Amino acid sequence: MKATTRTTRASRHEEARGLGMLFLIVVMVGGLLAGSCRSHKDLAHQANDSIANVADQPEPPKPPVVRLDTIQNAYYRYYSANFSCEVDGMRVNGQIRIVHDSAIWISVNKVIEVGRALITPTRVQGYVKLLNKQYDGSYSDVVKRWGLDLDYATLEALLTGNCPPHCVKHQEPERNGDQVTLHFTQKSAATGKQRQVTMQKSLKRKKIQQTDIVSGELHQQVTCDYGRPQTINGQELPTEITLNIRSRVYSGATQVKLEKIVLNQPQGMPFKLKNKH
């Protein structure tokens, strides 16, 4: 029984391889009042003198409020990029293709193709040729099997350095120089539980530098650090993602390097699972 358990865990491990100071300056300017001291006698003698009234000076315009929570997402219909990374000591490369809000296609190679994955808003599918294994399940199935709770839209956002959707402010932003920390909650569609989402962003660039997602009940934490930004078609995208994953089944880290990023060029997503007998 123990040997079977170890084999199952090892198999799952293999399958799991291959993701404030808000400031406001208010200027108040009082009117400048002028007057002169005069005796009753002077006033009597100069009763007909006109008295000049000094009008209040107009209040200067207030500086605009700096929004700490503004994030500049990348917008695209199609996205593709080549990538390379090292997972558990094995160096691999491949390609990612995305159709926004519809599908993420990933091909992993090591000299030859190792496997492919197709992720949609409802399912996660993949096969590993070297192990002759395949997987087809819902996001609820992924939670049960690997303890990993991430929906499609959040996965797409993590891959492109965008803000995960449906985030609700948990507390006020905190500013430290150019860096702003944002605190959100995000409800999981698979479990109905709340995730804690913390993001670090550049105030000046309005781009995310780090996203950290924690699902406490599942003991899950996924952290993405974004580096080496590159401007593509007028939009800034990361070309390095340092990924750390911790779950009840798998924990690991890798640095994904992206190159040849192309936006809005349609590409195919060939994918087919074997028929189950």
mmCIF file of C-alpha atoms in Angstrom:
data_model
loop_
_atom_site.group_PDB
_atom_site.id
_atom_site.type_symbol
_atom_site.label_atom_id
_atom_site.label_comp_id
_atom_site.label_asym_id
_atom_site.label_seq_id
_atom_site.Cartn_x
_atom_site.Cartn_y
_atom_site.Cartn_z
ATOM 1 C CA MET A 1 0.000 0.000 0.000
ATOM 2 C CA LYS A 2 2.807 2.412 0.897
ATOM 3 C CA ALA A 3 4.568 1.666 -2.354
ATOM 4 C CA THR A 4 1.365 2.341 -4.275
ATOM 5 C CA THR A 5 0.924 5.641 -2.432
ATOM 6 C CA ARG A 6 4.490 6.680 -3.220
ATOM 7 C CA THR A 7 3.994 5.737 -6.874
ATOM 8 C CA THR A 8 0.776 7.728 -7.053
ATOM 9 C CA ARG A 9 2.420 10.758 -5.465
ATOM 10 C CA ALA A 10 5.400 10.473 -7.817
ATOM 11 C CA SER A 11 3.057 10.227 -10.786
ATOM 12 C CA ARG A 12 1.147 13.273 -9.687
ATOM 13 C CA HIS A 13 4.409 15.096 -9.095
ATOM 14 C CA GLU A 14 5.490 14.365 -12.647
ATOM 15 C CA GLU A 15 2.117 15.489 -14.011
ATOM 16 C CA ALA A 16 2.306 18.696 -12.004
ATOM 17 C CA ARG A 17 5.403 19.888 -13.881
ATOM 18 C CA GLY A 18 5.324 22.233 -16.834
ATOM 19 C CA LEU A 19 2.657 29.741 -13.394
ATOM 20 C CA GLY A 20 -0.251 55.489 1.395
ATOM 21 C CA MET A 21 0.108 56.510 0.860
ATOM 22 C CA LEU A 22 -2.716 57.986 -1.134
ATOM 23 C CA PHE A 23 -1.936 61.653 -1.034
ATOM 24 C CA LEU A 24 -4.168 64.709 -1.485
ATOM 25 C CA ILE A 25 -2.861 68.314 -1.203
ATOM 26 C CA VAL A 26 -5.492 70.861 -0.313
ATOM 27 C CA VAL A 27 -4.503 74.521 -0.635
ATOM 28 C CA MET A 28 -6.638 76.987 1.251
ATOM 29 C CA VAL A 29 -6.049 80.612 0.521
ATOM 30 C CA GLY A 30 -7.751 83.317 2.595
ATOM 31 C CA GLY A 31 -8.594 86.698 1.175
ATOM 32 C CA LEU A 32 -6.170 89.517 1.780
ATOM 33 C CA LEU A 33 -7.887 92.152 3.820
ATOM 34 C CA ALA A 34 -6.585 95.662 3.829
ATOM 35 C CA GLY A 35 -7.647 98.574 5.931
ATOM 36 C CA SER A 36 -6.380 101.709 7.469
ATOM 37 C CA CYS A 37 -6.673 103.157 10.926
ATOM 38 C CA ARG A 38 -8.478 106.443 10.897
ATOM 39 C CA SER A 39 -9.657 108.730 13.662
ATOM 40 C CA HIS A 40 -13.268 109.812 13.966
ATOM 41 C CA LYS A 41 -12.101 113.268 12.978
ATOM 42 C CA ASP A 42 -10.423 112.014 9.807
ATOM 43 C CA LEU A 43 -13.524 110.059 8.903
ATOM 44 C CA ALA A 44 -15.698 113.111 9.498
ATOM 45 C CA HIS A 45 -13.535 115.247 7.278
ATOM 46 C CA GLN A 46 -13.315 112.571 4.569
ATOM 47 C CA ALA A 47 -16.894 111.366 4.686
ATOM 48 C CA ASN A 48 -17.163 111.644 0.972
ATOM 49 C CA ASP A 49 -13.926 109.731 0.284
ATOM 50 C CA SER A 50 -14.444 106.427 -1.498
ATOM 51 C CA ILE A 51 -13.247 103.283 0.259
ATOM 52 C CA ALA A 52 -11.619 100.710 -1.978
ATOM 53 C CA ASN A 53 -12.746 97.117 -1.354
ATOM 54 C CA VAL A 54 -10.075 94.482 -1.887
ATOM 55 C CA ALA A 55 -11.694 91.388 -3.398
ATOM 56 C CA ASP A 56 -10.708 87.915 -2.222
ATOM 57 C CA GLN A 57 -8.071 86.348 -4.430
ATOM 58 C CA PRO A 58 -9.402 83.391 -6.461
ATOM 59 C CA GLU A 59 -8.389 79.983 -5.092
ATOM 60 C CA PRO A 60 -5.744 78.343 -7.283
ATOM 61 C CA PRO A 61 -6.699 75.015 -8.883
ATOM 62 C CA LYS A 62 -6.025 71.960 -6.726
ATOM 63 C CA PRO A 63 -3.556 69.378 -7.981
ATOM 64 C CA PRO A 64 -5.199 66.199 -9.280
ATOM 65 C CA VAL A 65 -5.616 63.265 -6.916
ATOM 66 C CA VAL A 66 -3.098 60.522 -7.623
ATOM 67 C CA ARG A 67 -4.859 57.180 -7.978
ATOM 68 C CA LEU A 68 -2.734 54.464 -6.435
ATOM 69 C CA ASP A 69 -4.896 51.599 -7.691
ATOM 70 C CA THR A 70 -4.692 52.363 -11.429
ATOM 71 C CA ILE A 71 -3.234 49.431 -13.386
ATOM 72 C CA GLN A 72 -2.378 49.509 -17.085
ATOM 73 C CA ASN A 73 -3.257 46.087 -18.493
ATOM 74 C CA ALA A 74 -2.042 44.820 -21.853
ATOM 75 C CA TYR A 75 -4.875 44.537 -24.385
ATOM 76 C CA TYR A 76 -4.834 41.981 -27.191
ATOM 77 C CA ARG A 77 -6.992 39.481 -29.006
ATOM 78 C CA TYR A 78 -4.158 37.092 -29.814
ATOM 79 C CA TYR A 79 -0.847 36.561 -28.000
ATOM 80 C CA SER A 80 2.031 34.222 -28.757
ATOM 81 C CA ALA A 81 5.549 33.832 -27.402
ATOM 82 C CA ASN A 82 8.402 31.361 -27.258
ATOM 83 C CA PHE A 83 9.558 30.419 -23.772
ATOM 84 C CA SER A 84 12.308 28.553 -21.945
ATOM 85 C CA CYS A 85 12.536 27.469 -18.309
ATOM 86 C CA GLU A 86 13.923 24.836 -15.975
ATOM 87 C CA VAL A 87 11.524 22.598 -14.027
ATOM 88 C CA ASP A 88 12.906 20.236 -11.391
ATOM 89 C CA GLY A 89 16.327 20.284 -13.031
ATOM 90 C CA MET A 90 15.017 19.676 -16.560
ATOM 91 C CA ARG A 91 15.545 22.459 -19.097
ATOM 92 C CA VAL A 92 12.688 22.813 -21.574
ATOM 93 C CA ASN A 93 11.404 25.294 -24.124
ATOM 94 C CA GLY A 94 8.237 25.724 -26.090
ATOM 95 C CA GLN A 95 5.541 28.094 -27.193
ATOM 96 C CA ILE A 96 2.491 29.743 -25.647
ATOM 97 C CA ARG A 97 -0.485 30.858 -27.715
ATOM 98 C CA ILE A 98 -3.479 32.703 -26.281
ATOM 99 C CA VAL A 99 -6.860 33.719 -27.647
ATOM 100 C CA HIS A 100 -8.110 36.256 -25.129
ATOM 101 C CA ASP A 101 -10.889 34.934 -22.867
ATOM 102 C CA SER A 102 -11.040 31.708 -24.904
ATOM 103 C CA ALA A 103 -7.989 29.442 -24.849
ATOM 104 C CA ILE A 104 -4.375 29.021 -23.754
ATOM 105 C CA TRP A 105 -2.296 26.540 -25.763
ATOM 106 C CA ILE A 106 1.141 25.416 -24.564
ATOM 107 C CA SER A 107 3.624 23.146 -26.318
ATOM 108 C CA VAL A 108 6.652 21.912 -24.318
ATOM 109 C CA ASN A 109 9.795 20.627 -26.053
ATOM 110 C CA LYS A 110 13.104 19.050 -25.129
ATOM 111 C CA VAL A 111 14.744 18.231 -28.461
ATOM 112 C CA ILE A 112 11.400 16.639 -29.334
ATOM 113 C CA GLU A 113 7.936 17.641 -28.160
ATOM 114 C CA VAL A 114 7.334 16.469 -24.599
ATOM 115 C CA GLY A 115 3.661 17.352 -24.434
ATOM 116 C CA ARG A 116 0.878 19.859 -24.973
ATOM 117 C CA ALA A 117 -1.818 21.507 -22.902
ATOM 118 C CA LEU A 118 -5.041 23.257 -23.826
ATOM 119 C CA ILE A 119 -6.713 25.406 -21.178
ATOM 120 C CA THR A 120 -10.171 26.894 -21.685
ATOM 121 C CA PRO A 121 -12.601 28.702 -19.367
ATOM 122 C CA THR A 122 -14.197 25.349 -18.438
ATOM 123 C CA ARG A 123 -11.502 22.642 -18.731
ATOM 124 C CA VAL A 124 -7.827 21.820 -18.387
ATOM 125 C CA GLN A 125 -6.508 19.232 -20.857
ATOM 126 C CA GLY A 126 -3.024 17.963 -21.509
ATOM 127 C CA TYR A 127 -0.858 15.021 -22.416
ATOM 128 C CA VAL A 128 2.762 14.078 -21.729
ATOM 129 C CA LYS A 129 4.172 11.925 -24.520
ATOM 130 C CA LEU A 130 7.213 10.753 -22.563
ATOM 131 C CA LEU A 131 5.021 9.351 -19.793
ATOM 132 C CA ASN A 132 2.166 8.302 -22.080
ATOM 133 C CA LYS A 133 -0.240 10.131 -19.799
ATOM 134 C CA GLN A 134 -3.096 12.533 -20.453
ATOM 135 C CA TYR A 135 -5.449 14.604 -18.361
ATOM 136 C CA ASP A 136 -8.888 16.081 -18.950
ATOM 137 C CA GLY A 137 -10.731 17.733 -16.091
ATOM 138 C CA SER A 138 -12.628 20.742 -14.792
ATOM 139 C CA TYR A 139 -11.136 23.342 -12.459
ATOM 140 C CA SER A 140 -12.907 21.617 -9.564
ATOM 141 C CA ASP A 141 -11.123 18.396 -10.571
ATOM 142 C CA VAL A 142 -7.784 20.239 -10.577
ATOM 143 C CA VAL A 143 -8.449 21.448 -7.028
ATOM 144 C CA LYS A 144 -9.235 17.907 -5.852
ATOM 145 C CA ARG A 145 -6.283 16.295 -7.615
ATOM 146 C CA TRP A 146 -3.515 18.864 -7.085
ATOM 147 C CA GLY A 147 -4.906 21.349 -4.569
ATOM 148 C CA LEU A 148 -4.338 24.113 -7.117
ATOM 149 C CA ASP A 149 -7.158 26.654 -7.310
ATOM 150 C CA LEU A 150 -6.780 28.947 -10.346
ATOM 151 C CA ASP A 151 -9.424 29.782 -12.938
ATOM 152 C CA TYR A 152 -8.841 30.412 -16.636
ATOM 153 C CA ALA A 153 -8.989 34.213 -16.538
ATOM 154 C CA THR A 154 -6.548 34.369 -13.624
ATOM 155 C CA LEU A 155 -4.111 32.047 -15.413
ATOM 156 C CA GLU A 156 -4.217 34.233 -18.520
ATOM 157 C CA ALA A 157 -3.597 37.347 -16.426
ATOM 158 C CA LEU A 158 -0.624 35.734 -14.678
ATOM 159 C CA LEU A 159 0.957 34.775 -18.014
ATOM 160 C CA THR A 160 0.740 38.309 -19.416
ATOM 161 C CA GLY A 161 1.340 40.397 -16.285
ATOM 162 C CA ASN A 162 -2.230 41.708 -16.140
ATOM 163 C CA CYS A 163 -4.475 42.218 -13.124
ATOM 164 C CA PRO A 164 -6.512 39.093 -12.256
ATOM 165 C CA PRO A 165 -10.251 39.702 -12.781
ATOM 166 C CA HIS A 166 -13.014 40.096 -10.203
ATOM 167 C CA CYS A 167 -10.702 41.458 -7.515
ATOM 168 C CA VAL A 168 -12.409 43.345 -4.674
ATOM 169 C CA LYS A 169 -10.443 45.850 -2.581
ATOM 170 C CA HIS A 170 -9.636 44.391 0.826
ATOM 171 C CA GLN A 171 -7.800 47.379 2.294
ATOM 172 C CA GLU A 172 -6.400 50.724 1.231
ATOM 173 C CA PRO A 173 -3.315 50.800 -1.049
ATOM 174 C CA GLU A 174 0.065 51.428 0.540
ATOM 175 C CA ARG A 175 2.744 53.527 -1.124
ATOM 176 C CA ASN A 176 6.507 53.385 -0.641
ATOM 177 C CA GLY A 177 8.168 55.691 -3.157
ATOM 178 C CA ASP A 178 7.281 54.467 -6.638
ATOM 179 C CA GLN A 179 6.049 51.095 -5.373
ATOM 180 C CA VAL A 180 2.402 50.572 -4.427
ATOM 181 C CA THR A 181 0.973 47.524 -2.650
ATOM 182 C CA LEU A 182 -2.626 46.619 -3.488
ATOM 183 C CA HIS A 183 -4.718 44.225 -1.377
ATOM 184 C CA PHE A 184 -7.697 42.371 -2.831
ATOM 185 C CA THR A 185 -9.914 39.361 -2.340
ATOM 186 C CA GLN A 186 -11.078 37.176 -5.214
ATOM 187 C CA LYS A 187 -13.803 34.546 -5.038
ATOM 188 C CA SER A 188 -12.952 31.153 -6.486
ATOM 189 C CA ALA A 189 -15.520 29.756 -8.908
ATOM 190 C CA ALA A 190 -14.268 26.222 -8.198
ATOM 191 C CA THR A 191 -14.463 26.285 -4.396
ATOM 192 C CA GLY A 192 -16.607 29.306 -3.569
ATOM 193 C CA LYS A 193 -13.881 30.400 -1.125
ATOM 194 C CA GLN A 194 -12.008 33.696 -1.056
ATOM 195 C CA ARG A 195 -8.450 33.994 -2.306
ATOM 196 C CA GLN A 196 -6.137 36.716 -1.026
ATOM 197 C CA VAL A 197 -4.555 38.631 -3.918
ATOM 198 C CA THR A 198 -1.660 41.012 -3.216
ATOM 199 C CA MET A 199 -0.044 42.976 -6.022
ATOM 200 C CA GLN A 200 3.001 45.216 -6.196
ATOM 201 C CA LYS A 201 2.886 47.846 -8.936
ATOM 202 C CA SER A 202 4.933 50.768 -10.199
ATOM 203 C CA LEU A 203 3.127 54.034 -9.517
ATOM 204 C CA LYS A 204 4.769 55.753 -12.483
ATOM 205 C CA ARG A 205 4.408 52.961 -15.037
ATOM 206 C CA LYS A 206 1.096 51.603 -13.666
ATOM 207 C CA LYS A 207 2.347 48.078 -14.389
ATOM 208 C CA ILE A 208 2.264 45.078 -12.069
ATOM 209 C CA GLN A 209 5.640 43.953 -10.747
ATOM 210 C CA GLN A 210 4.433 41.049 -8.613
ATOM 211 C CA THR A 211 1.202 39.112 -8.056
ATOM 212 C CA ASP A 212 0.742 36.841 -5.041
ATOM 213 C CA ILE A 213 -2.367 34.626 -4.716
ATOM 214 C CA VAL A 214 -3.039 32.702 -1.510
ATOM 215 C CA SER A 215 -5.807 30.178 -0.872
ATOM 216 C CA GLY A 216 -5.497 29.591 2.855
ATOM 217 C CA GLU A 217 -7.774 26.589 3.203
ATOM 218 C CA LEU A 218 -5.893 24.766 0.452
ATOM 219 C CA HIS A 219 -2.449 25.826 1.730
ATOM 220 C CA GLN A 220 -1.803 27.155 -1.756
ATOM 221 C CA GLN A 221 0.360 30.090 -2.766
ATOM 222 C CA VAL A 222 1.221 31.201 -6.295
ATOM 223 C CA THR A 223 3.627 34.105 -6.781
ATOM 224 C CA CYS A 224 4.677 35.684 -10.081
ATOM 225 C CA ASP A 225 7.452 38.291 -10.247
ATOM 226 C CA TYR A 226 7.647 40.186 -13.531
ATOM 227 C CA GLY A 227 10.868 41.517 -15.030
ATOM 228 C CA ARG A 228 12.589 42.800 -18.160
ATOM 229 C CA PRO A 229 9.576 44.667 -19.620
ATOM 230 C CA GLN A 230 9.480 45.134 -23.368
ATOM 231 C CA THR A 231 7.274 47.460 -25.416
ATOM 232 C CA ILE A 232 5.424 45.577 -28.146
ATOM 233 C CA ASN A 233 2.972 47.371 -30.428
ATOM 234 C CA GLY A 234 2.966 50.252 -27.955
ATOM 235 C CA GLN A 235 2.193 48.029 -24.961
ATOM 236 C CA GLU A 236 4.519 46.987 -22.162
ATOM 237 C CA LEU A 237 4.763 43.247 -21.491
ATOM 238 C CA PRO A 238 7.085 41.242 -19.222
ATOM 239 C CA THR A 239 9.709 38.991 -20.820
ATOM 240 C CA GLU A 240 10.660 37.277 -17.542
ATOM 241 C CA ILE A 241 8.324 35.646 -15.026
ATOM 242 C CA THR A 242 9.724 34.144 -11.839
ATOM 243 C CA LEU A 243 7.100 31.635 -10.749
ATOM 244 C CA ASN A 244 6.783 30.073 -7.289
ATOM 245 C CA ILE A 245 4.089 27.470 -6.564
ATOM 246 C CA ARG A 246 3.220 25.814 -3.285
ATOM 247 C CA SER A 247 0.359 23.371 -2.931
ATOM 248 C CA ARG A 248 -0.400 20.197 -0.986
ATOM 249 C CA VAL A 249 0.865 18.064 -3.880
ATOM 250 C CA TYR A 250 3.577 20.092 -5.586
ATOM 251 C CA SER A 251 5.959 22.896 -4.647
ATOM 252 C CA GLY A 252 8.552 24.366 -6.949
ATOM 253 C CA ALA A 253 9.982 27.451 -8.606
ATOM 254 C CA THR A 254 11.175 28.404 -12.053
ATOM 255 C CA GLN A 255 12.037 31.442 -14.149
ATOM 256 C CA VAL A 256 10.215 31.610 -17.454
ATOM 257 C CA LYS A 257 11.969 33.615 -20.156
ATOM 258 C CA LEU A 258 9.784 34.859 -22.998
ATOM 259 C CA GLU A 259 10.919 35.986 -26.419
ATOM 260 C CA LYS A 260 9.474 36.696 -29.855
ATOM 261 C CA ILE A 261 6.245 37.966 -28.337
ATOM 262 C CA VAL A 262 3.669 38.711 -31.034
ATOM 263 C CA LEU A 263 0.299 40.386 -30.496
ATOM 264 C CA ASN A 264 -2.880 40.102 -32.557
ATOM 265 C CA GLN A 265 -1.633 37.560 -35.062
ATOM 266 C CA PRO A 266 -3.996 34.546 -35.209
ATOM 267 C CA GLN A 267 -2.358 31.121 -34.888
ATOM 268 C CA GLY A 268 -3.706 27.591 -34.730
ATOM 269 C CA MET A 269 -3.976 25.487 -31.589
ATOM 270 C CA PRO A 270 -3.663 21.853 -32.728
ATOM 271 C CA PHE A 271 -4.639 19.544 -29.890
ATOM 272 C CA LYS A 272 -6.188 16.100 -29.595
ATOM 273 C CA LEU A 273 -6.498 13.645 -26.743
ATOM 274 C CA LYS A 274 -6.442 9.903 -27.300
ATOM 275 C CA ASN A 275 -9.725 8.078 -27.082
ATOM 276 C CA LYS A 276 -10.202 6.353 -23.743
ATOM 277 C CA HIS A 277 -11.010 2.650 -23.901
#
